[in-house]
Coordinates of C-alpha atoms in Angstrom, one line a residue:
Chain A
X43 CA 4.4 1.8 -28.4
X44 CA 7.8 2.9 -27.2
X45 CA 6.3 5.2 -24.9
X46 CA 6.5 5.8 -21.6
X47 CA 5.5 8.4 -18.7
X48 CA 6.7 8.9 -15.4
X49 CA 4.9 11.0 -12.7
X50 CA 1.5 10.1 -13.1
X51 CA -1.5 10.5 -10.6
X52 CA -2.0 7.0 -11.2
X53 CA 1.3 5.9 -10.5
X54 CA 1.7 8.1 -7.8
X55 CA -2.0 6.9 -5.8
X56 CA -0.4 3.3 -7.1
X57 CA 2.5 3.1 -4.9
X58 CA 0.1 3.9 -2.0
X59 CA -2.2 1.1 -3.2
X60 CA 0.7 -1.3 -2.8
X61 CA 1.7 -0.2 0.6
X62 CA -2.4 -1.3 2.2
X63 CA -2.8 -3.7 4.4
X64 CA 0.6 -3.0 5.6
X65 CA 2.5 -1.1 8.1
X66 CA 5.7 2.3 7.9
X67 CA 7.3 2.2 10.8
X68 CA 9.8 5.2 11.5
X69 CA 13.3 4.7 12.1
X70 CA 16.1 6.9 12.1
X71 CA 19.2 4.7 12.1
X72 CA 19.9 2.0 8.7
X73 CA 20.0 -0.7 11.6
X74 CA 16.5 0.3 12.5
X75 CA 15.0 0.7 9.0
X76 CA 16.5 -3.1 8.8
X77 CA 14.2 -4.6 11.7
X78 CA 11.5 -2.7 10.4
X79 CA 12.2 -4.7 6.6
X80 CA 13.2 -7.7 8.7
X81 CA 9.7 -7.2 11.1
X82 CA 7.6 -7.2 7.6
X83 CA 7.2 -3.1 7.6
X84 CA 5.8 -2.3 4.1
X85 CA 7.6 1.0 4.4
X86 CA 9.9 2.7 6.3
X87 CA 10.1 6.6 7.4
X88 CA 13.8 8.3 7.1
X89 CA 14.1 10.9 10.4
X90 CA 16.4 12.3 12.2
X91 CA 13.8 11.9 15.4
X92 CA 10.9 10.0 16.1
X93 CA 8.2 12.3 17.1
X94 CA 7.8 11.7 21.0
X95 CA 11.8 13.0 20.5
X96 CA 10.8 15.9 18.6
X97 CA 8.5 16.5 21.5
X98 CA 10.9 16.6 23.7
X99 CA 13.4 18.6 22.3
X100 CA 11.3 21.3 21.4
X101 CA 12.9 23.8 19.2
X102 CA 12.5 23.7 15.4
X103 CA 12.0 20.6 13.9
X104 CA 13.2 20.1 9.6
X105 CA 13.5 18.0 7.3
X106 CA 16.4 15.2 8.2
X107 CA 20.0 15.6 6.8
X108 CA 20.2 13.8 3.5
X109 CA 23.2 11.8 4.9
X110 CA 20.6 10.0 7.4
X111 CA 18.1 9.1 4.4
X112 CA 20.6 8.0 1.6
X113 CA 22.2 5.5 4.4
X114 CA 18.7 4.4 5.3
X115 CA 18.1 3.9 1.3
X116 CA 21.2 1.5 1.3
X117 CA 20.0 -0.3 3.7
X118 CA 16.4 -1.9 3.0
X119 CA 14.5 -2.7 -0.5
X120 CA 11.1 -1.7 0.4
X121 CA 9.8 2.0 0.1
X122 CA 11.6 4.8 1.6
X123 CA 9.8 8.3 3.0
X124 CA 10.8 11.1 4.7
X125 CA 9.5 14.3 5.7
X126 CA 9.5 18.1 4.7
X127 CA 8.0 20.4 6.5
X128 CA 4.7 22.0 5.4
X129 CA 4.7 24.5 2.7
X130 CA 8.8 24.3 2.7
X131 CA 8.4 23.5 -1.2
X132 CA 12.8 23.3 -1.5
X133 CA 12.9 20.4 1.1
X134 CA 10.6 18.9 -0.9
X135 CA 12.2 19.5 -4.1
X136 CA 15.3 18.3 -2.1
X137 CA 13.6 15.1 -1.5
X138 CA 12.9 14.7 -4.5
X139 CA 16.7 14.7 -5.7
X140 CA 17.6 12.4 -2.9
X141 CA 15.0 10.3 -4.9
X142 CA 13.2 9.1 -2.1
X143 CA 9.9 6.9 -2.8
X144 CA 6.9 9.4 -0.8
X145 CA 7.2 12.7 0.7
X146 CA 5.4 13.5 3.8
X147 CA 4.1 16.9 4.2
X148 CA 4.4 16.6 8.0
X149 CA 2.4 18.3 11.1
X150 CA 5.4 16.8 12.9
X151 CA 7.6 19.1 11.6
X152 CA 7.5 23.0 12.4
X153 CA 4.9 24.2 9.2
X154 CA 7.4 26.8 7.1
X155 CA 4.0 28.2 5.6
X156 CA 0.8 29.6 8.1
X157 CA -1.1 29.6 4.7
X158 CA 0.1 27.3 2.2
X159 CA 1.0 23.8 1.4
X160 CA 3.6 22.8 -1.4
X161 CA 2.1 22.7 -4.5
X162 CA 2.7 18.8 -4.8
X163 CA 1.4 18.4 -8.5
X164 CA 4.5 19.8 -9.2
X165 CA 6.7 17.3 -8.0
X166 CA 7.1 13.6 -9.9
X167 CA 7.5 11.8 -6.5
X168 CA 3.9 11.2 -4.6
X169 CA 3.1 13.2 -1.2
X170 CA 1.2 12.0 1.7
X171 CA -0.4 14.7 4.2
X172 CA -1.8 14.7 7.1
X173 CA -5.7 15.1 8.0
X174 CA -8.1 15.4 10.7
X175 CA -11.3 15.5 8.6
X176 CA -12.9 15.0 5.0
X177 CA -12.3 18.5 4.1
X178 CA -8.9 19.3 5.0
X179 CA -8.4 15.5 3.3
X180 CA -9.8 16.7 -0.2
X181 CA -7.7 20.1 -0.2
X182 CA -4.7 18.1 0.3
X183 CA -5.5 16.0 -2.8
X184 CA -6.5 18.6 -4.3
X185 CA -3.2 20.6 -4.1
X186 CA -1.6 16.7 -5.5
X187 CA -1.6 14.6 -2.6
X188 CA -1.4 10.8 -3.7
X189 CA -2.3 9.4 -0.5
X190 CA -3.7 10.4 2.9
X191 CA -3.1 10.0 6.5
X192 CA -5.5 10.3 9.4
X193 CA -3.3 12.5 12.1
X194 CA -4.1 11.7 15.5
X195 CA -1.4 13.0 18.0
X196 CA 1.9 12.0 17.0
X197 CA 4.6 11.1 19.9
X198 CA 1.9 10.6 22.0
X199 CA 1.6 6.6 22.4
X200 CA -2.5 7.6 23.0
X201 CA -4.5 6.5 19.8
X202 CA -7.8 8.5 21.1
X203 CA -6.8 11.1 18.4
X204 CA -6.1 8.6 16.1
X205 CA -9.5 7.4 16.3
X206 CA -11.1 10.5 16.5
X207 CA -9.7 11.3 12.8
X208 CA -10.6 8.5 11.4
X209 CA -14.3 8.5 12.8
X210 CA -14.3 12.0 11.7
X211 CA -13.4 11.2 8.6
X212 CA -15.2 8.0 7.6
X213 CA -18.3 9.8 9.1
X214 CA -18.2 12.7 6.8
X215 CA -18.0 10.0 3.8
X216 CA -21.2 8.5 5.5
X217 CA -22.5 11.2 5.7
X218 CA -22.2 12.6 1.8
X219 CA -22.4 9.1 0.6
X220 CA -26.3 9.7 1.5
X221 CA -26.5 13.0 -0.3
X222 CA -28.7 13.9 -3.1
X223 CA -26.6 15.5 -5.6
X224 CA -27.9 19.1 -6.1
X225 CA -26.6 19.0 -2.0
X226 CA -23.1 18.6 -2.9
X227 CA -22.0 22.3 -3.5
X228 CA -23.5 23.3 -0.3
X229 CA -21.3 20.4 1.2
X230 CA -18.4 21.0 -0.2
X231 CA -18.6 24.9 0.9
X232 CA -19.5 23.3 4.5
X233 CA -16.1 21.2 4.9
X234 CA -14.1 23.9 2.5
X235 CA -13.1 20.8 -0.3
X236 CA -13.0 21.2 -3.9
X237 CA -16.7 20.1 -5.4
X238 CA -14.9 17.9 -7.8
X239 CA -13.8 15.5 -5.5
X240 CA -16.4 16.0 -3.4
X241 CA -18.3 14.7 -5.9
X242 CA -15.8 11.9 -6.7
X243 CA -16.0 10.5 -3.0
X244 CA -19.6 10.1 -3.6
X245 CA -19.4 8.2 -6.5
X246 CA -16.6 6.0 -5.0
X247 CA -18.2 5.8 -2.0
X248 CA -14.6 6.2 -0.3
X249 CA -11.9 8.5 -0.8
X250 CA -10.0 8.9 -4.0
X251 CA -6.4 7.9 -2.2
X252 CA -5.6 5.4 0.1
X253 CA -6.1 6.2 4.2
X254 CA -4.1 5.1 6.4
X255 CA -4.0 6.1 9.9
X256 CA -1.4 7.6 12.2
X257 CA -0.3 9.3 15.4
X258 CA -0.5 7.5 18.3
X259 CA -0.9 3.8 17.8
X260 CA 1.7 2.2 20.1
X261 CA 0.4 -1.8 20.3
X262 CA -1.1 -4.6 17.9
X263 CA -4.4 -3.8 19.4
X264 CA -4.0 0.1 18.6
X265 CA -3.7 -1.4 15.1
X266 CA -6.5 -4.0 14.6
X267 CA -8.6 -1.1 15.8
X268 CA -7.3 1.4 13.3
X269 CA -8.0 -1.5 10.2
X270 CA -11.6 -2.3 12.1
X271 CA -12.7 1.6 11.9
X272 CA -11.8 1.2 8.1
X273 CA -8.5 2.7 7.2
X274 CA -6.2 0.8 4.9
X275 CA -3.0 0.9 6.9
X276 CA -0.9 2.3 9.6
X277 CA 2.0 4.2 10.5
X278 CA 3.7 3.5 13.6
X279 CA 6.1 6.4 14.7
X280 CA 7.5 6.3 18.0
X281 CA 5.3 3.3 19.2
X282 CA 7.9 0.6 17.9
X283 CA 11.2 1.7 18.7
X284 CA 10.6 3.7 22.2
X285 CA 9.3 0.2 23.0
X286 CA 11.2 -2.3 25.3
X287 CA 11.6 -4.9 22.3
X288 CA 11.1 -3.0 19.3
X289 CA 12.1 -6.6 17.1
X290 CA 8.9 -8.3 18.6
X291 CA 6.5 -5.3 18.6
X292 CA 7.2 -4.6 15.0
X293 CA 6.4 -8.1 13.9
X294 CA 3.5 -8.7 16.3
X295 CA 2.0 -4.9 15.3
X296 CA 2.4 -5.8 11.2
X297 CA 0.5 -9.2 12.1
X298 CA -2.8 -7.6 13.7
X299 CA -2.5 -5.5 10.3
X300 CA -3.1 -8.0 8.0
X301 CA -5.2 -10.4 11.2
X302 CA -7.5 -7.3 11.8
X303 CA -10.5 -9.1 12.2
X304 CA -9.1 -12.4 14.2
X305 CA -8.7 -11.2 17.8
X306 CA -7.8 -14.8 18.4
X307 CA -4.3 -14.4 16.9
X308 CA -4.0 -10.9 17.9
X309 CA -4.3 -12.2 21.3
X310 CA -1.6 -14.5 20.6
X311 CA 0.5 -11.8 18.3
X312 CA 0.3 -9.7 21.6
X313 CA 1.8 -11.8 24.2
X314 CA 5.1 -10.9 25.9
X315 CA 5.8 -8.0 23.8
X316 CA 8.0 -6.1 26.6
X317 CA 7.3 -2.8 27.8
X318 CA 5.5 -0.8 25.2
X319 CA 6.2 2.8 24.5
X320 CA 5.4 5.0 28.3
X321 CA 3.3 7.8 26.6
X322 CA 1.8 11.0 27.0
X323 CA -2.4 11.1 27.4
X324 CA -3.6 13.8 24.9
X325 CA -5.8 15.0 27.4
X326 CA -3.2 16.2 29.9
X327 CA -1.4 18.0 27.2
X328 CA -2.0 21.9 26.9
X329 CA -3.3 23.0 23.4
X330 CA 0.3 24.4 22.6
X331 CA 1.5 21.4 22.3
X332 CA -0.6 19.5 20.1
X333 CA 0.6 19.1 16.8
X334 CA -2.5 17.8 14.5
X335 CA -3.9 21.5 14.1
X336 CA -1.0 22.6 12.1
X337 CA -2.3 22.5 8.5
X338 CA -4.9 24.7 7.1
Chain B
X44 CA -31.3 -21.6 -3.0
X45 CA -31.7 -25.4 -2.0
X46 CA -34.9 -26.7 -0.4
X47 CA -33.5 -26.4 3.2
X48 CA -33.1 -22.2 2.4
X49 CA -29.0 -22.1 2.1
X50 CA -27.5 -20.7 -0.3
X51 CA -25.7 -23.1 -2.5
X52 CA -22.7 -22.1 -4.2
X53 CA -21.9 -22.7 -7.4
X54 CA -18.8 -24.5 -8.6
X55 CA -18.4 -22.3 -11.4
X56 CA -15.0 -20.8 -10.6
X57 CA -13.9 -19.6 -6.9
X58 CA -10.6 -17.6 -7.3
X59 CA -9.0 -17.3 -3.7
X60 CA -6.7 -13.7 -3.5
X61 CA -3.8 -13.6 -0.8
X62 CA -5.0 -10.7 1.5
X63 CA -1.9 -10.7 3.6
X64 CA -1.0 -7.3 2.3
X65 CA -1.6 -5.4 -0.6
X66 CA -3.7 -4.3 -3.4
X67 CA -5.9 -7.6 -3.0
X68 CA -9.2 -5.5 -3.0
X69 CA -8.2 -4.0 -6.5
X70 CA -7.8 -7.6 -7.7
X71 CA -11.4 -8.5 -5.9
X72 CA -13.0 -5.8 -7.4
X73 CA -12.6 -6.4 -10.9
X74 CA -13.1 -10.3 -10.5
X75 CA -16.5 -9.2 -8.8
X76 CA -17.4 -7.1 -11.8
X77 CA -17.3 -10.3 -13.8
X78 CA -19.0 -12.6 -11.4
X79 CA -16.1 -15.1 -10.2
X80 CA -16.9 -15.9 -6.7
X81 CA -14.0 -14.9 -4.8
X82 CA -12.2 -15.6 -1.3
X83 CA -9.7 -13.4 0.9
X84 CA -6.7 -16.0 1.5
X85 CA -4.7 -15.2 5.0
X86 CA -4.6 -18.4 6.7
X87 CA -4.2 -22.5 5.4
X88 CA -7.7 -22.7 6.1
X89 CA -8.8 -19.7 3.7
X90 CA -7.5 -22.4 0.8
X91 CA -9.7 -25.3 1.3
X92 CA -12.1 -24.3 -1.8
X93 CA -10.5 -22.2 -3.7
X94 CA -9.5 -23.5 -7.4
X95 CA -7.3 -21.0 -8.6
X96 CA -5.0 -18.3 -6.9
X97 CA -4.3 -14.2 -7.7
X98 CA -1.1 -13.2 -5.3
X99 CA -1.1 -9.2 -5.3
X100 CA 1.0 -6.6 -5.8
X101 CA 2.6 -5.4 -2.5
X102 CA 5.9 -5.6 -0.9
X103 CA 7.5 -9.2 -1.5
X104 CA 9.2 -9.2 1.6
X105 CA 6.2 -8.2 3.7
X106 CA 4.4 -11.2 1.7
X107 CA 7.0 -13.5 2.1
X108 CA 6.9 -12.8 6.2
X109 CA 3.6 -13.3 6.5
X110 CA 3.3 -16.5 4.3
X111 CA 6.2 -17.9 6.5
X112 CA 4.4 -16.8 10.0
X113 CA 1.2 -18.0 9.1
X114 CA 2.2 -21.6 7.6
X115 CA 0.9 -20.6 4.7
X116 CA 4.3 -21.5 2.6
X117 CA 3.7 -25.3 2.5
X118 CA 0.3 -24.7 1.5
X119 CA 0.6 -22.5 -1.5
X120 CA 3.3 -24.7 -2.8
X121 CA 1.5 -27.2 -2.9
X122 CA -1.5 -25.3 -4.8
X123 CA 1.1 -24.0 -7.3
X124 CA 2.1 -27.1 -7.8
X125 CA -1.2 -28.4 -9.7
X126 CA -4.2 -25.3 -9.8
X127 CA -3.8 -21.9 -11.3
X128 CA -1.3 -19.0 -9.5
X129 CA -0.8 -15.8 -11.1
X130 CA 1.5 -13.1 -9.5
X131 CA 1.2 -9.3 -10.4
X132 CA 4.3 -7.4 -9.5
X133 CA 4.9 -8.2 -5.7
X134 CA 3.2 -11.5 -6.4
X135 CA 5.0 -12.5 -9.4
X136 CA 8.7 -12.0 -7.0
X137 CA 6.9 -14.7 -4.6
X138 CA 6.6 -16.7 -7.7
X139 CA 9.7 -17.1 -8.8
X140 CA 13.1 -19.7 -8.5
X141 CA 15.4 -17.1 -7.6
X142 CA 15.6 -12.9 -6.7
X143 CA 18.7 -11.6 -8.1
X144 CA 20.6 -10.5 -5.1
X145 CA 17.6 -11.0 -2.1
X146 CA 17.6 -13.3 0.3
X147 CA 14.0 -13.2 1.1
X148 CA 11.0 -16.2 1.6
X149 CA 10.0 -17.1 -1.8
X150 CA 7.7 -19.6 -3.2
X151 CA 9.7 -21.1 -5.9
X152 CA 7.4 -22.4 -8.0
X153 CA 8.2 -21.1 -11.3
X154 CA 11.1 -21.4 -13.4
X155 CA 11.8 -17.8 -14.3
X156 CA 14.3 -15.5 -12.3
X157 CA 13.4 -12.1 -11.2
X158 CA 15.1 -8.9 -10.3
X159 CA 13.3 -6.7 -7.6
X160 CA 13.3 -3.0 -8.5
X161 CA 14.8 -3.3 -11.5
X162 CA 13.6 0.1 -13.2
X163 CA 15.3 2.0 -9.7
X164 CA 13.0 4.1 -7.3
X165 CA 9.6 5.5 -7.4
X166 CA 10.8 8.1 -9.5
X167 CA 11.7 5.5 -12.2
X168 CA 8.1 4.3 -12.0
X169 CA 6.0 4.3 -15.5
X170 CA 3.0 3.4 -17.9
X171 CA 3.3 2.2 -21.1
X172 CA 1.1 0.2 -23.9
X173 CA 1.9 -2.9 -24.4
X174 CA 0.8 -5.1 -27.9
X175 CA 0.1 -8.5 -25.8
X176 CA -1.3 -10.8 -28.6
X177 CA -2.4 -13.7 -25.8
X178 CA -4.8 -11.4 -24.1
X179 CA -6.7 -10.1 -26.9
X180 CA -10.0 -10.9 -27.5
X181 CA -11.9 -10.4 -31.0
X182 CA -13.9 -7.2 -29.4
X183 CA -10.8 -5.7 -27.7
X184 CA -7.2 -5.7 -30.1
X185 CA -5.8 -2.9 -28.5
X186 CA -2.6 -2.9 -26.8
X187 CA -2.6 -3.3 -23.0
X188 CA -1.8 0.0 -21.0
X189 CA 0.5 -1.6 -18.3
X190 CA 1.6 0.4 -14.9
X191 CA 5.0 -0.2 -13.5
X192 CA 5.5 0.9 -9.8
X193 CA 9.2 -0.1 -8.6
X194 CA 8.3 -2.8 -10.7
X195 CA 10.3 -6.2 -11.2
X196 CA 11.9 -7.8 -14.7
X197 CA 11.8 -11.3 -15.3
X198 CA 15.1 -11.5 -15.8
X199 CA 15.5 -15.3 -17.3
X200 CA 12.9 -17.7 -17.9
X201 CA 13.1 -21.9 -17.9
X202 CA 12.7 -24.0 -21.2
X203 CA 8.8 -24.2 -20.2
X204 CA 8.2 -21.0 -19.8
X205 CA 6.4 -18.6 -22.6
X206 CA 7.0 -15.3 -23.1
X207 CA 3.8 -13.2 -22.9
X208 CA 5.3 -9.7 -23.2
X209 CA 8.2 -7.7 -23.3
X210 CA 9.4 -4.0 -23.4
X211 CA 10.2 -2.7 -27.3
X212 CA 13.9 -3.5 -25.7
X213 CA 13.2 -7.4 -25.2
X214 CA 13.2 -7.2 -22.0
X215 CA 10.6 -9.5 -20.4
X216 CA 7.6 -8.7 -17.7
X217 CA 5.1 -11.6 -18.3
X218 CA 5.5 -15.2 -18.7
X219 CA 3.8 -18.1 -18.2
X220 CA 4.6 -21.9 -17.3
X221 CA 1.7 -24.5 -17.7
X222 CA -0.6 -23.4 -14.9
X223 CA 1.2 -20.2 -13.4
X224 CA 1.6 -16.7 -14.7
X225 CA 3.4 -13.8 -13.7
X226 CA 3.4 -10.2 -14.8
X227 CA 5.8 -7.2 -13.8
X228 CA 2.9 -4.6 -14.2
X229 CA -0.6 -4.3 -12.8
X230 CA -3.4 -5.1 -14.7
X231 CA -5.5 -4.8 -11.6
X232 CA -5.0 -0.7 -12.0
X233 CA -6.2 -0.4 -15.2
X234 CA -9.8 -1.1 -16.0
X235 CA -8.7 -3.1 -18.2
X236 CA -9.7 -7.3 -17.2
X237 CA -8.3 -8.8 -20.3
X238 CA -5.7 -10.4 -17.8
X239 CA -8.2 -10.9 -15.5
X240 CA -10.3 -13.1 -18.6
X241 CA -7.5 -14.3 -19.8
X242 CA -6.5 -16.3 -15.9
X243 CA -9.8 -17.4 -15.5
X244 CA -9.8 -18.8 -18.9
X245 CA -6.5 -20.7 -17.8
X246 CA -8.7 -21.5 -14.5
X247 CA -10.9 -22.7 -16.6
X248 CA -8.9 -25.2 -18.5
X249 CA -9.9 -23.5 -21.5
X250 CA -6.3 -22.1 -22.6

């Protein structure tokens, strides 16, 4: 009876279970990670830069300096991520030291592999990656991701992407959720996802990991939408604090998380937020610059 | 059905869950698989006819915001005060007198005090079995396999309160006063609706 295990797949998809119906904001100062606590975030994100500064800065983007995240640790109780770059196993395993509560295997960050991600079962701490459809979803869990995120465009401000993920991705489990089994191995050589889980989606009719969505969602409305589509969360990046009042938007954006389906007090939740976050439209952007394909 | 073609509801048992953020659907699903009518709680209203109350696990503080924003604090007090409340994890912190070192919105209902993260990170996270005499049942003596994500300890508990389990060190994570119950872990994750039984059987005035 005395014993006990750590770094389980079920305690790893666990945390992630615990974080739905809820929203990570980024931040990259301990006074920021303490409005997002203070707003009701159920997370925060530890960076250097928010994404729509990543953008503009162009260069290499890495994982943040550990300084940034332990200060960011001290400051709030709630869950702690921050980001390695993909396929950069070491910043992971650096992570991982720092003792941070989720690693994100980020798009937003320059990928340190063309063909590999990190081996994530490897690590006790859970990862969340990045997706843009069913199939790139499955590998990711298959290689040990705990939880999933749709991609959209991050540093963008413009959910279309955002939504186009998700639709993607709820689609596809449509889609194999009508399936007659001896299909399946056809299917899962169609998207390019292990058959196991493949098979696993069917059954649960939904993916194996939580989904939350990200990239892109800048207002309460962006967010009700995302919960209406059927994720079970969201990450806001640079929408709350490249806002005008990044106190009120945080507050009014975790509201129409948990209100999702009253549009009556997202109506109310939305009023005089202040200038939200100026953007970029997707569609104006050259293909060089958009960051969701990075991940194979 | 009644004559007029509406479906009538029984008044078996209707457990409301606090939906504000969460695992609620976890909690749902296995209260479905036994056939308690269940409600989604995120507004006063949501309360009106529910007889007995699961709050999730989550983030406390996320909970606690919410509950504050959306008057919902009155309201479950007064519900805790007389009909069933149990708290897993998040929900059992919302519970409680007193966090150890947090200054965060908080029920107060329950005479035990709680420390938040008391295990340390998610690193620090584990399972274990756990022999919890109240919960078994004559078909099931097995221990309970309980999950522990950056889970809480109930740190002290009133005169009124019983101990339901502890850790081979004596350290305590579940407790029950009268009509309330709390539990550090996750019974919700397991598959395993002993806990589940065993609430409804409080619910029930049975226990």
């Amino acid at each position: 009876m005395d014993d006990q295990t750590v770094g389980t797949v079920g305690l790893k998809r666990g945390l992630a279970q615990m974080l739905k119906g809820g929203v990570i904001m980024d931040v990259v100062t301990p006074d920021q990670a303490r409005i997002a606590e203070q707003a009701g975030a159920c997370a925060v994100m530890a960076l250097e830069r928010v994404p729509a500064d990543i953008r503009v800065d162009g260069g290499v983007a890495r994982m943040s300096d550990p300084d940034i995240i332990y200060k960011i640790m001290d400051a709030v109780t709630i869950p702690v991520m921050a980001k390695c770059r993909i396929g950069h196993f070491v910043e992971a395993q650096i992570l991982e030291a720092i003792g941070v509560d989720y690693v994100d295997e980020s798009e937003v960050l320059t990928p340190a592999d063309q063909h590999h991600h990190v081996n994530k079962h490897d690590f006790k701490i859970p990862f969340v990656c990045g997706c843009r459809n069913l199939g790139e979803a499955l590998r990711r869990i298959g290689e040990g991701a705990a939880m999933i995120r749709t991609k959209g465009e991050a540093g963008t401000g413009d959910v279309v992407e955002a939504v186009y993920h998700a639709r993607t991705v709820l689609g596809e489990i449509r889609r194999l959720v009508g399936l007659p089994d001896e299909e399946l191995m056809a299917f899962s050589k169609e998207i390019g996802a292990p058959y196991e889980l493949v098979k696993e989606t069917k059954e649960l009719g939904r993916m194996p990991v939580v989904n939350f969505a990200a990239g892109g969602i800048a207002t309460p409305a962006d967010a009700a939408l995302m919960m209406q589509l059927g994720v079970d969360g969201v990450f806001v990046g640079s929408g709350i604090f490249k806002s005008g009042d990044p106190e009120r938007r945080a507050k009014a954006i975790v509201e129409a998380t948990t209100h999702f389906r009253d549009p009556r007090i997202i109506a109310e939740v939305s009023r005089n937020l202040g200038e939200p976050m100026v953007g970029r439209s997707v569609s104006s952007m050259p293909e060089s610059e958009h960051l969701a394909v990075r991940g194979w | 059905m009644s004559a007029d073609g509406k479906c009538e509801k029984s008044r078996v048992i209707n457990v409301g869950v606090l939906a504000l953020q969460g695992d609620f659907a976890e909690h749902i699903q296995i209260l479905k698989c036994m056939g308690v009518q269940t409600v989604e709680v995120r507004l006063p209203k949501d309360m009106v006819d529910i007889d007995a109350l699961i709050i999730p696990g989550g983030e406390s503080t996320t909970i606690g915001k919410l509950s504050v924003a959306f008057g919902l604090m009155a309201p479950l007090r007064r519900f805790a005060s007389e009909k069933p409340v149990w708290g897993t994890c998040a929900g059992a912190i919302f519970l409680a007198e007193e966090s150890t070192g947090h200054d965060q919105p908080m029920l107060q209902v329950m005479d035990i005090v709680v420390q938040r993260n008391a295990f340390g990170r998610q690193v620090d996270s584990f399972e274990t079995d756990l022999d919890i005499p109240a919960v078994k049942t004559s078909e099931n003596q097995r221990p309970v396999h309980a999950v522990f994500i950056r889970a809480p300890l109930i740190e002290r508990v009133g005169k009124d309160v019983e101990v339901l389990a502890s850790l081979p060190d004596g350290r305590i994570v579940a407790a029950r006063q009268g009509h309330l119950l709390a539990t550090s872990f996750h019974p919700e994750l397991t598959g395993d609706d002993r806990f589940h039984r065993y609430f409804i059987r409080m619910a029930a005035g049975l226990i």
